[in-house]
Tab-separated table of N, CA and C in Angstrom:
chain	number	residue	atom	x	y	z
A	1	MET	N	28.838	-87.681	-360.396
A	1	MET	CA	28.647	-88.291	-359.107
A	1	MET	C	27.442	-89.223	-359.200
A	2	HIS	N	27.514	-90.298	-358.491
A	2	HIS	CA	26.425	-91.258	-358.473
A	2	HIS	C	25.144	-90.564	-358.025
A	3	GLN	N	24.038	-90.854	-358.695
A	3	GLN	CA	22.783	-90.135	-358.448
A	3	GLN	C	22.257	-90.327	-357.036
A	4	ARG	N	22.410	-91.509	-356.484
A	4	ARG	CA	21.920	-91.750	-355.126
A	4	ARG	C	22.719	-90.951	-354.115
A	5	LEU	N	24.042	-90.878	-354.304
A	5	LEU	CA	24.878	-90.079	-353.413
A	5	LEU	C	24.529	-88.600	-353.533
A	6	ALA	N	24.321	-88.129	-354.744
A	6	ALA	CA	23.957	-86.721	-354.945
A	6	ALA	C	22.626	-86.410	-354.286
A	7	ARG	N	21.668	-87.329	-354.378
A	7	ARG	CA	20.360	-87.110	-353.747
A	7	ARG	C	20.481	-87.064	-352.234
A	8	ARG	N	21.290	-87.940	-351.657
A	8	ARG	CA	21.477	-87.966	-350.204
A	8	ARG	C	22.173	-86.698	-349.711
A	9	VAL	N	23.157	-86.228	-350.462
A	9	VAL	CA	23.844	-84.997	-350.074
A	9	VAL	C	22.877	-83.820	-350.135
A	10	ARG	N	22.039	-83.776	-351.163
A	10	ARG	CA	21.033	-82.706	-351.253
A	10	ARG	C	20.044	-82.780	-350.095
A	11	GLN	N	19.632	-83.976	-349.735
A	11	GLN	CA	18.698	-84.124	-348.622
A	11	GLN	C	19.342	-83.696	-347.310
A	12	LEU	N	20.587	-84.065	-347.094
A	12	LEU	CA	21.285	-83.667	-345.883
A	12	LEU	C	21.465	-82.159	-345.829
A	13	THR	N	21.782	-81.553	-346.967
A	13	THR	CA	21.923	-80.099	-347.035
A	13	THR	C	20.596	-79.413	-346.726
A	14	GLY	N	19.534	-79.868	-347.356
A	14	GLY	CA	18.222	-79.270	-347.130
A	14	GLY	C	17.746	-79.437	-345.701
A	15	THR	N	17.957	-80.616	-345.125
A	15	THR	CA	17.544	-80.860	-343.750
A	15	THR	C	18.299	-79.959	-342.788
A	16	GLY	N	19.606	-79.869	-342.959
A	16	GLY	CA	20.405	-79.009	-342.074
A	16	GLY	C	20.031	-77.550	-342.200
A	17	PHE	N	19.818	-77.098	-343.423
A	17	PHE	CA	19.460	-75.701	-343.631
A	17	PHE	C	18.096	-75.386	-343.034
A	18	LEU	N	17.102	-76.245	-343.282
A	18	LEU	CA	15.760	-76.002	-342.744
A	18	LEU	C	15.731	-76.087	-341.224
A	19	ALA	N	16.478	-77.008	-340.647
A	19	ALA	CA	16.552	-77.096	-339.185
A	19	ALA	C	17.213	-75.841	-338.619
A	20	GLY	N	18.231	-75.335	-339.304
A	20	GLY	CA	18.867	-74.091	-338.873
A	20	GLY	C	17.917	-72.918	-338.931
A	21	VAL	N	17.144	-72.828	-339.996
A	21	VAL	CA	16.156	-71.745	-340.122
A	21	VAL	C	15.103	-71.864	-339.023
A	22	LEU	N	14.697	-73.082	-338.711
A	22	LEU	CA	13.715	-73.294	-337.650
A	22	LEU	C	14.268	-72.846	-336.295
A	23	LEU	N	15.515	-73.170	-336.011
A	23	LEU	CA	16.123	-72.746	-334.745
A	23	LEU	C	16.279	-71.229	-334.683
A	24	ILE	N	16.660	-70.626	-335.795
A	24	ILE	CA	16.782	-69.162	-335.820
A	24	ILE	C	15.427	-68.518	-335.593
A	25	ALA	N	14.386	-69.052	-336.230
A	25	ALA	CA	13.039	-68.494	-336.060
A	25	ALA	C	12.573	-68.629	-334.612
A	26	LEU	N	12.848	-69.767	-333.990
A	26	LEU	CA	12.467	-69.944	-332.589
A	26	LEU	C	13.202	-68.960	-331.695
A	27	GLY	N	14.459	-68.717	-331.980
A	27	GLY	CA	15.214	-67.738	-331.204
A	27	GLY	C	14.717	-66.320	-331.419
A	28	LEU	N	14.302	-66.011	-332.639
A	28	LEU	CA	13.810	-64.659	-332.931
A	28	LEU	C	12.515	-64.341	-332.191
A	29	VAL	N	11.680	-65.344	-331.976
A	29	VAL	CA	10.436	-65.092	-331.245
A	29	VAL	C	10.655	-65.137	-329.740
A	30	GLY	N	11.889	-65.368	-329.309
A	30	GLY	CA	12.215	-65.323	-327.887
A	30	GLY	C	12.101	-66.639	-327.158
A	31	GLN	N	11.976	-67.730	-327.875
A	31	GLN	CA	11.845	-69.044	-327.252
A	31	GLN	C	13.214	-69.544	-326.821
A	32	SER	N	13.309	-70.011	-325.587
A	32	SER	CA	14.556	-70.614	-325.126
A	32	SER	C	14.464	-72.127	-325.283
A	33	GLY	N	15.585	-72.783	-325.170
A	33	GLY	CA	15.632	-74.228	-325.371
A	33	GLY	C	15.155	-74.975	-324.140
A	34	THR	N	13.976	-75.537	-324.211
A	34	THR	CA	13.436	-76.311	-323.103
A	34	THR	C	13.227	-77.750	-323.546
A	35	THR	N	13.060	-78.619	-322.567
A	35	THR	CA	12.808	-80.017	-322.885
A	35	THR	C	11.481	-80.176	-323.616
A	36	ALA	N	10.474	-79.414	-323.196
A	36	ALA	CA	9.167	-79.496	-323.852
A	36	ALA	C	9.257	-79.071	-325.315
A	37	LEU	N	10.018	-78.016	-325.596
A	37	LEU	CA	10.194	-77.579	-326.985
A	37	LEU	C	10.903	-78.647	-327.801
A	38	GLY	N	11.957	-79.220	-327.250
A	38	GLY	CA	12.684	-80.267	-327.958
A	38	GLY	C	11.825	-81.478	-328.249
A	39	LEU	N	11.054	-81.911	-327.255
A	39	LEU	CA	10.177	-83.060	-327.456
A	39	LEU	C	9.059	-82.736	-328.433
A	40	GLY	N	8.562	-81.500	-328.396
A	40	GLY	CA	7.535	-81.091	-329.355
A	40	GLY	C	8.061	-81.103	-330.777
A	41	LEU	N	9.279	-80.599	-330.971
A	41	LEU	CA	9.873	-80.619	-332.308
A	41	LEU	C	10.109	-82.042	-332.791
A	42	VAL	N	10.561	-82.901	-331.891
A	42	VAL	CA	10.783	-84.299	-332.268
A	42	VAL	C	9.451	-84.960	-332.634
A	43	ALA	N	8.390	-84.652	-331.889
A	43	ALA	CA	7.074	-85.229	-332.199
A	43	ALA	C	6.561	-84.745	-333.553
A	44	VAL	N	6.699	-83.454	-333.819
A	44	VAL	CA	6.276	-82.915	-335.118
A	44	VAL	C	7.107	-83.525	-336.237
A	45	GLY	N	8.410	-83.637	-336.005
A	45	GLY	CA	9.278	-84.239	-337.011
A	45	GLY	C	8.967	-85.702	-337.254
A	46	ALA	N	8.669	-86.446	-336.186
A	46	ALA	CA	8.327	-87.860	-336.343
A	46	ALA	C	7.014	-88.016	-337.113
A	47	LEU	N	6.053	-87.156	-336.820
A	47	LEU	CA	4.786	-87.204	-337.549
A	47	LEU	C	4.999	-86.865	-339.025
A	48	ALA	N	5.769	-85.808	-339.282
A	48	ALA	CA	6.041	-85.435	-340.678
A	48	ALA	C	6.864	-86.507	-341.386
A	49	PHE	N	7.797	-87.116	-340.658
A	49	PHE	CA	8.645	-88.150	-341.248
A	49	PHE	C	7.824	-89.384	-341.621
A	50	SER	N	6.771	-89.656	-340.857
A	50	SER	CA	5.942	-90.817	-341.179
A	50	SER	C	5.126	-90.601	-342.457
A	51	PHE	N	4.937	-89.336	-342.849
A	51	PHE	CA	4.214	-89.027	-344.083
A	51	PHE	C	5.144	-88.612	-345.216
A	52	ARG	N	6.437	-88.892	-345.106
A	52	ARG	CA	7.409	-88.430	-346.099
A	52	ARG	C	7.186	-89.041	-347.474
A	53	HIS	N	6.587	-90.226	-347.541
A	53	HIS	CA	6.356	-90.859	-348.847
A	53	HIS	C	5.351	-90.070	-349.681
A	54	HIS	N	4.564	-89.201	-349.059
A	54	HIS	CA	3.623	-88.377	-349.816
A	54	HIS	C	4.342	-87.257	-350.582
A	55	PHE	N	5.576	-86.945	-350.162
A	55	PHE	CA	6.342	-85.916	-350.854
A	55	PHE	C	7.023	-86.451	-352.115
A	56	ALA	N	7.056	-87.772	-352.268
A	56	ALA	CA	7.737	-88.376	-353.417
A	56	ALA	C	6.975	-88.082	-354.703
A	57	GLY	N	7.683	-87.614	-355.698
A	57	GLY	CA	7.111	-87.407	-357.008
A	57	GLY	C	6.227	-86.184	-357.143
A	58	VAL	N	6.201	-85.297	-356.143
A	58	VAL	CA	5.398	-84.080	-356.260
A	58	VAL	C	5.975	-83.187	-357.348
A	59	VAL	N	7.300	-83.175	-357.445
A	59	VAL	CA	7.988	-82.385	-358.457
A	59	VAL	C	8.762	-83.355	-359.341
A	60	SER	N	8.859	-83.052	-360.614
A	60	SER	CA	9.530	-83.977	-361.524
A	60	SER	C	11.040	-83.771	-361.596
A	61	HIS	N	11.548	-82.682	-361.048
A	61	HIS	CA	12.986	-82.426	-361.077
A	61	HIS	C	13.658	-83.153	-359.911
A	62	PRO	N	14.722	-83.941	-360.176
A	62	PRO	CA	15.315	-84.745	-359.098
A	62	PRO	C	15.929	-83.909	-357.974
A	63	ALA	N	16.539	-82.760	-358.288
A	63	ALA	CA	17.142	-81.941	-357.240
A	63	ALA	C	16.063	-81.317	-356.359
A	64	ALA	N	15.009	-80.796	-356.979
A	64	ALA	CA	13.919	-80.206	-356.203
A	64	ALA	C	13.217	-81.272	-355.376
A	65	ASP	N	13.078	-82.473	-355.926
A	65	ASP	CA	12.461	-83.566	-355.187
A	65	ASP	C	13.302	-83.929	-353.965
A	66	ALA	N	14.628	-83.934	-354.102
A	66	ALA	CA	15.499	-84.254	-352.964
A	66	ALA	C	15.369	-83.199	-351.873
A	67	TYR	N	15.313	-81.924	-352.256
A	67	TYR	CA	15.158	-80.873	-351.257
A	67	TYR	C	13.773	-80.923	-350.618
A	68	LEU	N	12.746	-81.278	-351.392
A	68	LEU	CA	11.397	-81.382	-350.845
A	68	LEU	C	11.312	-82.519	-349.836
A	69	ARG	N	12.013	-83.600	-350.096
A	69	ARG	CA	12.027	-84.726	-349.164
A	69	ARG	C	12.828	-84.427	-347.906
A	70	SER	N	13.587	-83.335	-347.893
A	70	SER	CA	14.368	-82.988	-346.699
A	70	SER	C	13.553	-82.199	-345.688
A	71	ILE	N	12.322	-81.845	-346.020
A	71	ILE	CA	11.484	-81.071	-345.100
A	71	ILE	C	11.089	-81.880	-343.860
A	72	PRO	N	10.593	-83.117	-343.972
A	72	PRO	CA	10.139	-83.828	-342.773
A	72	PRO	C	11.205	-84.068	-341.704
A	73	PRO	N	12.450	-84.426	-342.034
A	73	PRO	CA	13.404	-84.673	-340.951
A	73	PRO	C	13.981	-83.402	-340.311
A	74	ALA	N	13.705	-82.224	-340.855
A	74	ALA	CA	14.270	-80.986	-340.296
A	74	ALA	C	13.815	-80.727	-338.863
A	75	PRO	N	12.522	-80.865	-338.523
A	75	PRO	CA	12.142	-80.683	-337.118
A	75	PRO	C	12.757	-81.735	-336.185
A	76	LEU	N	12.988	-82.949	-336.703
A	76	LEU	CA	13.665	-83.967	-335.898
A	76	LEU	C	15.066	-83.511	-335.519
A	77	LEU	N	15.794	-82.999	-336.501
A	77	LEU	CA	17.148	-82.523	-336.247
A	77	LEU	C	17.140	-81.316	-335.313
A	78	ALA	N	16.236	-80.380	-335.548
A	78	ALA	CA	16.147	-79.200	-334.678
A	78	ALA	C	15.782	-79.615	-333.256
A	79	GLY	N	14.853	-80.559	-333.108
A	79	GLY	CA	14.479	-81.041	-331.785
A	79	GLY	C	15.622	-81.741	-331.077
A	80	ALA	N	16.393	-82.525	-331.824
A	80	ALA	CA	17.549	-83.195	-331.219
A	80	ALA	C	18.572	-82.177	-330.737
A	81	ILE	N	18.769	-81.111	-331.486
A	81	ILE	CA	19.719	-80.081	-331.074
A	81	ILE	C	19.208	-79.337	-329.843
A	82	VAL	N	17.911	-79.041	-329.817
A	82	VAL	CA	17.344	-78.376	-328.637
A	82	VAL	C	17.470	-79.282	-327.417
A	83	LEU	N	17.215	-80.579	-327.586
A	83	LEU	CA	17.354	-81.501	-326.456
A	83	LEU	C	18.800	-81.638	-326.005
A	84	TRP	N	19.731	-81.551	-326.943
A	84	TRP	CA	21.148	-81.642	-326.593
A	84	TRP	C	21.585	-80.395	-325.818
A	85	PHE	N	21.039	-79.253	-326.198
A	85	PHE	CA	21.394	-77.980	-325.571
A	85	PHE	C	20.219	-77.424	-324.760
A	86	VAL	N	19.639	-78.251	-323.900
A	86	VAL	CA	18.526	-77.803	-323.052
A	86	VAL	C	19.020	-76.661	-322.165
A	87	GLY	N	18.210	-75.634	-322.071
A	87	GLY	CA	18.580	-74.472	-321.268
A	87	GLY	C	19.223	-73.366	-322.076
A	88	ALA	N	19.348	-73.557	-323.383
A	88	ALA	CA	19.939	-72.522	-324.236
A	88	ALA	C	19.000	-71.323	-324.298
A	89	SER	N	19.578	-70.143	-324.278
A	89	SER	CA	18.765	-68.932	-324.385
A	89	SER	C	18.311	-68.746	-325.832
A	90	ALA	N	17.463	-67.739	-326.043
A	90	ALA	CA	16.969	-67.465	-327.398
A	90	ALA	C	18.121	-67.112	-328.331
A	91	GLY	N	19.058	-66.326	-327.849
A	91	GLY	CA	20.219	-65.970	-328.669
A	91	GLY	C	21.092	-67.174	-328.982
A	92	GLU	N	21.212	-68.073	-328.033
A	92	GLU	CA	22.000	-69.281	-328.279
A	92	GLU	C	21.312	-70.192	-329.294
A	93	LEU	N	19.974	-70.241	-329.270
A	93	LEU	CA	19.265	-71.008	-330.305
A	93	LEU	C	19.502	-70.415	-331.688
A	94	GLN	N	19.518	-69.089	-331.760
A	94	GLN	CA	19.810	-68.443	-333.043
A	94	GLN	C	21.226	-68.795	-333.502
A	95	THR	N	22.162	-68.786	-332.567
A	95	THR	CA	23.541	-69.128	-332.911
A	95	THR	C	23.650	-70.578	-333.372
A	96	LEU	N	22.984	-71.480	-332.666
A	96	LEU	CA	23.000	-72.887	-333.073
A	96	LEU	C	22.389	-73.060	-334.463
A	97	GLY	N	21.313	-72.341	-334.730
A	97	GLY	CA	20.706	-72.389	-336.054
A	97	GLY	C	21.635	-71.850	-337.126
A	98	GLY	N	22.342	-70.773	-336.812
A	98	GLY	CA	23.295	-70.218	-337.770
A	98	GLY	C	24.443	-71.166	-338.053
A	99	VAL	N	24.966	-71.801	-337.015
A	99	VAL	CA	26.051	-72.767	-337.201
A	99	VAL	C	25.562	-73.956	-338.020
A	100	LEU	N	24.358	-74.425	-337.729
A	100	LEU	CA	23.804	-75.543	-338.493
A	100	LEU	C	23.598	-75.167	-339.957
A	101	GLY	N	23.132	-73.952	-340.208
A	101	GLY	CA	22.980	-73.486	-341.576
A	101	GLY	C	24.311	-73.390	-342.304
A	102	LEU	N	25.339	-72.921	-341.597
A	102	LEU	CA	26.672	-72.851	-342.208
A	102	LEU	C	27.223	-74.239	-342.521
A	103	LEU	N	26.987	-75.196	-341.632
A	103	LEU	CA	27.423	-76.568	-341.909
A	103	LEU	C	26.685	-77.154	-343.112
A	104	ALA	N	25.411	-76.821	-343.241
A	104	ALA	CA	24.653	-77.288	-344.405
A	104	ALA	C	25.197	-76.659	-345.681
A	105	LEU	N	25.539	-75.381	-345.619
A	105	LEU	CA	26.122	-74.721	-346.787
A	105	LEU	C	27.478	-75.320	-347.128
A	106	LEU	N	28.282	-75.618	-346.123
A	106	LEU	CA	29.573	-76.261	-346.359
A	106	LEU	C	29.378	-77.625	-347.007
A	107	ASN	N	28.386	-78.372	-346.551
A	107	ASN	CA	28.069	-79.663	-347.162
A	107	ASN	C	27.707	-79.484	-348.635
A	108	HIS	N	26.937	-78.446	-348.936
A	108	HIS	CA	26.556	-78.176	-350.328
A	108	HIS	C	27.783	-77.820	-351.170
A	109	LEU	N	28.670	-77.026	-350.612
A	109	LEU	CA	29.852	-76.611	-351.367
A	109	LEU	C	30.846	-77.742	-351.563
A	110	LEU	N	30.812	-78.746	-350.696
A	110	LEU	CA	31.745	-79.869	-350.812
A	110	LEU	C	31.231	-80.991	-351.716
A	111	ARG	N	30.086	-80.797	-352.357
A	111	ARG	CA	29.552	-81.832	-353.244
A	111	ARG	C	30.528	-82.257	-354.334
A	112	PRO	N	31.257	-81.337	-354.990
A	112	PRO	CA	32.235	-81.798	-355.989
A	112	PRO	C	33.346	-82.655	-355.381
A	113	VAL	N	33.741	-82.348	-354.162
A	113	VAL	CA	34.766	-83.156	-353.491
A	113	VAL	C	34.225	-84.552	-353.212
A	114	TYR	N	32.977	-84.633	-352.764
A	114	TYR	CA	32.362	-85.940	-352.533
A	114	TYR	C	32.341	-86.753	-353.822
A	115	GLY	N	32.016	-86.104	-354.934
A	115	GLY	CA	31.985	-86.789	-356.217
A	115	GLY	C	33.363	-87.300	-356.623
A	116	LEU	N	34.385	-86.484	-356.394
A	116	LEU	CA	35.748	-86.889	-356.723
A	116	LEU	C	36.177	-88.087	-355.881
A	117	VAL	N	35.912	-88.036	-354.586
A	117	VAL	CA	36.268	-89.151	-353.705
A	117	VAL	C	35.514	-90.406	-354.113
A	118	TYR	N	34.247	-90.245	-354.486
A	118	TYR	CA	33.445	-91.396	-354.915
A	118	TYR	C	34.036	-92.027	-356.176
A	119	ARG	N	34.426	-91.191	-357.129
A	119	ARG	CA	35.002	-91.729	-358.374
A	119	ARG	C	36.350	-92.390	-358.128
A	120	VAL	N	37.179	-91.788	-357.269
A	120	VAL	CA	38.490	-92.362	-356.991
A	120	VAL	C	38.337	-93.700	-356.274
A	121	LEU	N	37.470	-93.737	-355.272
A	121	LEU	CA	37.266	-95.001	-354.559
A	121	LEU	C	36.627	-96.050	-355.466
A	122	GLY	N	35.798	-95.625	-356.385
A	122	GLY	CA	35.194	-96.566	-357.344
A	122	GLY	C	36.233	-97.168	-358.259
A	123	ARG	N	37.229	-96.386	-358.641
A	123	ARG	CA	38.281	-96.931	-359.515
A	123	ARG	C	39.266	-97.789	-358.740
A	124	VAL	N	39.530	-97.423	-357.489
A	124	VAL	CA	40.494	-98.195	-356.694
A	124	VAL	C	39.890	-99.528	-356.286
A	125	PHE	N	38.660	-99.508	-355.813
A	125	PHE	CA	38.051	-100.729	-355.282
A	125	PHE	C	37.055	-101.381	-356.252
A	126	GLY	N	36.791	-100.750	-357.388
A	126	GLY	CA	35.759	-101.280	-358.286
A	126	GLY	C	36.239	-101.992	-359.449
């Protein structure tokens, strides 16, 4: 699979998984989905996202580097989900986090399919 596509899929997987873990943790401490929480997560994510270039090259392994770069956008995604589901109870936040984590895992498991589609489209159109 093309290296840039593989890196993007890893980043998307890491971001979804970390955002899911963040939502589950918020639900476990009893936090419900409020507008203030969503805006706070978006603010933290925007601040972390602005410093994402500092995460580049911390690790020399390309897969670990891709997952490390997925840390800053995770609060952005979690905040967007909280804002979309304002008024969600703590249990519902845990459920949303679990669903997001499962989607991230599905994305990880579909990486070989993405590679196959990329190669087929490259041969058809390339």
